[in-house]
CSV table of C-alpha atoms in Angstrom, one decimal:
chain,number,residue,atom,x,y,z
A,1,MET,CA,25.0,4.0,9.5
A,2,PHE,CA,21.1,4.0,8.9
A,3,GLN,CA,20.1,0.6,8.2
A,4,VAL,CA,17.1,0.3,5.9
A,5,LYS,CA,14.0,-2.2,7.1
A,6,LYS,CA,12.0,-3.2,4.8
A,7,GLU,CA,8.7,-3.2,4.8
A,8,PHE,CA,7.4,-5.2,2.1
A,9,ASP,CA,9.2,-8.1,1.2
A,10,MET,CA,7.7,-9.4,-2.0
A,11,SER,CA,8.9,-12.5,-3.8
A,12,ASN,CA,8.8,-12.4,-7.6
A,13,GLY,CA,5.9,-14.7,-8.1
A,14,GLN,CA,3.4,-11.8,-5.4
A,15,LEU,CA,5.4,-9.5,-8.2
A,16,ILE,CA,3.8,-11.0,-10.8
A,17,TYR,CA,0.6,-11.6,-10.0
A,18,LEU,CA,-0.2,-7.4,-8.7
A,19,MET,CA,1.4,-6.8,-11.7
A,20,VAL,CA,-1.6,-9.1,-13.7
A,21,ALA,CA,-3.9,-8.2,-11.3
A,22,ILE,CA,-3.1,-4.5,-12.5
A,23,ALA,CA,-3.4,-5.3,-16.0
A,24,VAL,CA,-6.9,-6.6,-15.5
A,25,ILE,CA,-8.1,-4.3,-13.7
A,26,LEU,CA,-6.7,-1.8,-16.5
A,27,VAL,CA,-8.0,-3.9,-19.1
A,28,LEU,CA,-11.5,-4.1,-17.6
A,29,ALA,CA,-11.9,-0.6,-16.9
A,30,TYR,CA,-11.1,0.2,-20.7
A,31,VAL,CA,-13.9,-2.0,-21.6
A,32,VAL,CA,-16.5,-0.7,-19.8
A,33,ALA,CA,-15.3,3.0,-21.4
A,34,ILE,CA,-16.1,1.7,-24.4
A,35,PHE,CA,-19.5,-0.1,-23.9
A,36,LEU,CA,-20.5,3.2,-22.1
A,37,ARG,CA,-19.0,5.2,-25.1
A,38,LYS,CA,-21.0,3.2,-27.4
A,39,ARG,CA,-24.2,3.3,-25.2
A,40,ASN,CA,-24.0,7.0,-25.2
A,41,GLU,CA,-23.5,7.8,-29.3
A,42,GLY,CA,-26.6,5.8,-29.4
A,43,ARG,CA,-28.2,7.7,-26.7
A,44,LEU,CA,-26.9,11.0,-28.4
A,45,GLU,CA,-28.0,9.5,-32.2
A,46,ALA,CA,-31.6,9.2,-30.6
A,47,LEU,CA,-31.5,12.3,-29.1
A,48,GLU,CA,-31.0,14.2,-32.0
A,49,GLU,CA,-33.6,12.5,-33.9
A,50,ARG,CA,-36.3,13.2,-31.7
A,51,LYS,CA,-34.9,16.9,-31.2
A,52,GLU,CA,-34.7,17.2,-35.5
A,53,GLU,CA,-38.6,15.8,-35.7
A,54,LEU,CA,-39.7,18.2,-32.6
A,55,TYR,CA,-38.0,21.1,-34.8
A,56,ASN,CA,-40.2,20.1,-38.0
A,57,LEU,CA,-43.3,20.1,-36.3
A,58,PRO,CA,-45.0,23.2,-36.9
A,59,VAL,CA,-45.9,24.2,-33.7
A,60,ASN,CA,-43.0,25.6,-34.0
A,61,ASP,CA,-43.2,27.8,-36.7
A,62,GLU,CA,-46.2,29.7,-34.9
A,63,VAL,CA,-44.1,30.2,-31.9
A,64,GLU,CA,-41.4,31.8,-34.0
A,65,ALA,CA,-44.1,34.0,-35.1
């Protein structure tokens, strides 16, 4: 009754290349996410140290009084 036309006729080779390309993109995105997380952790540690230094300043005691 109704015939369905295949608009996207992919061979097995093209399908494998597409799957490999998607896998590579996902791996690259994962590596970038890990790199950004490590960089942000380093920045947070530096900010925590700076915050502690600022809390230890004598001016802070005068402001609270």
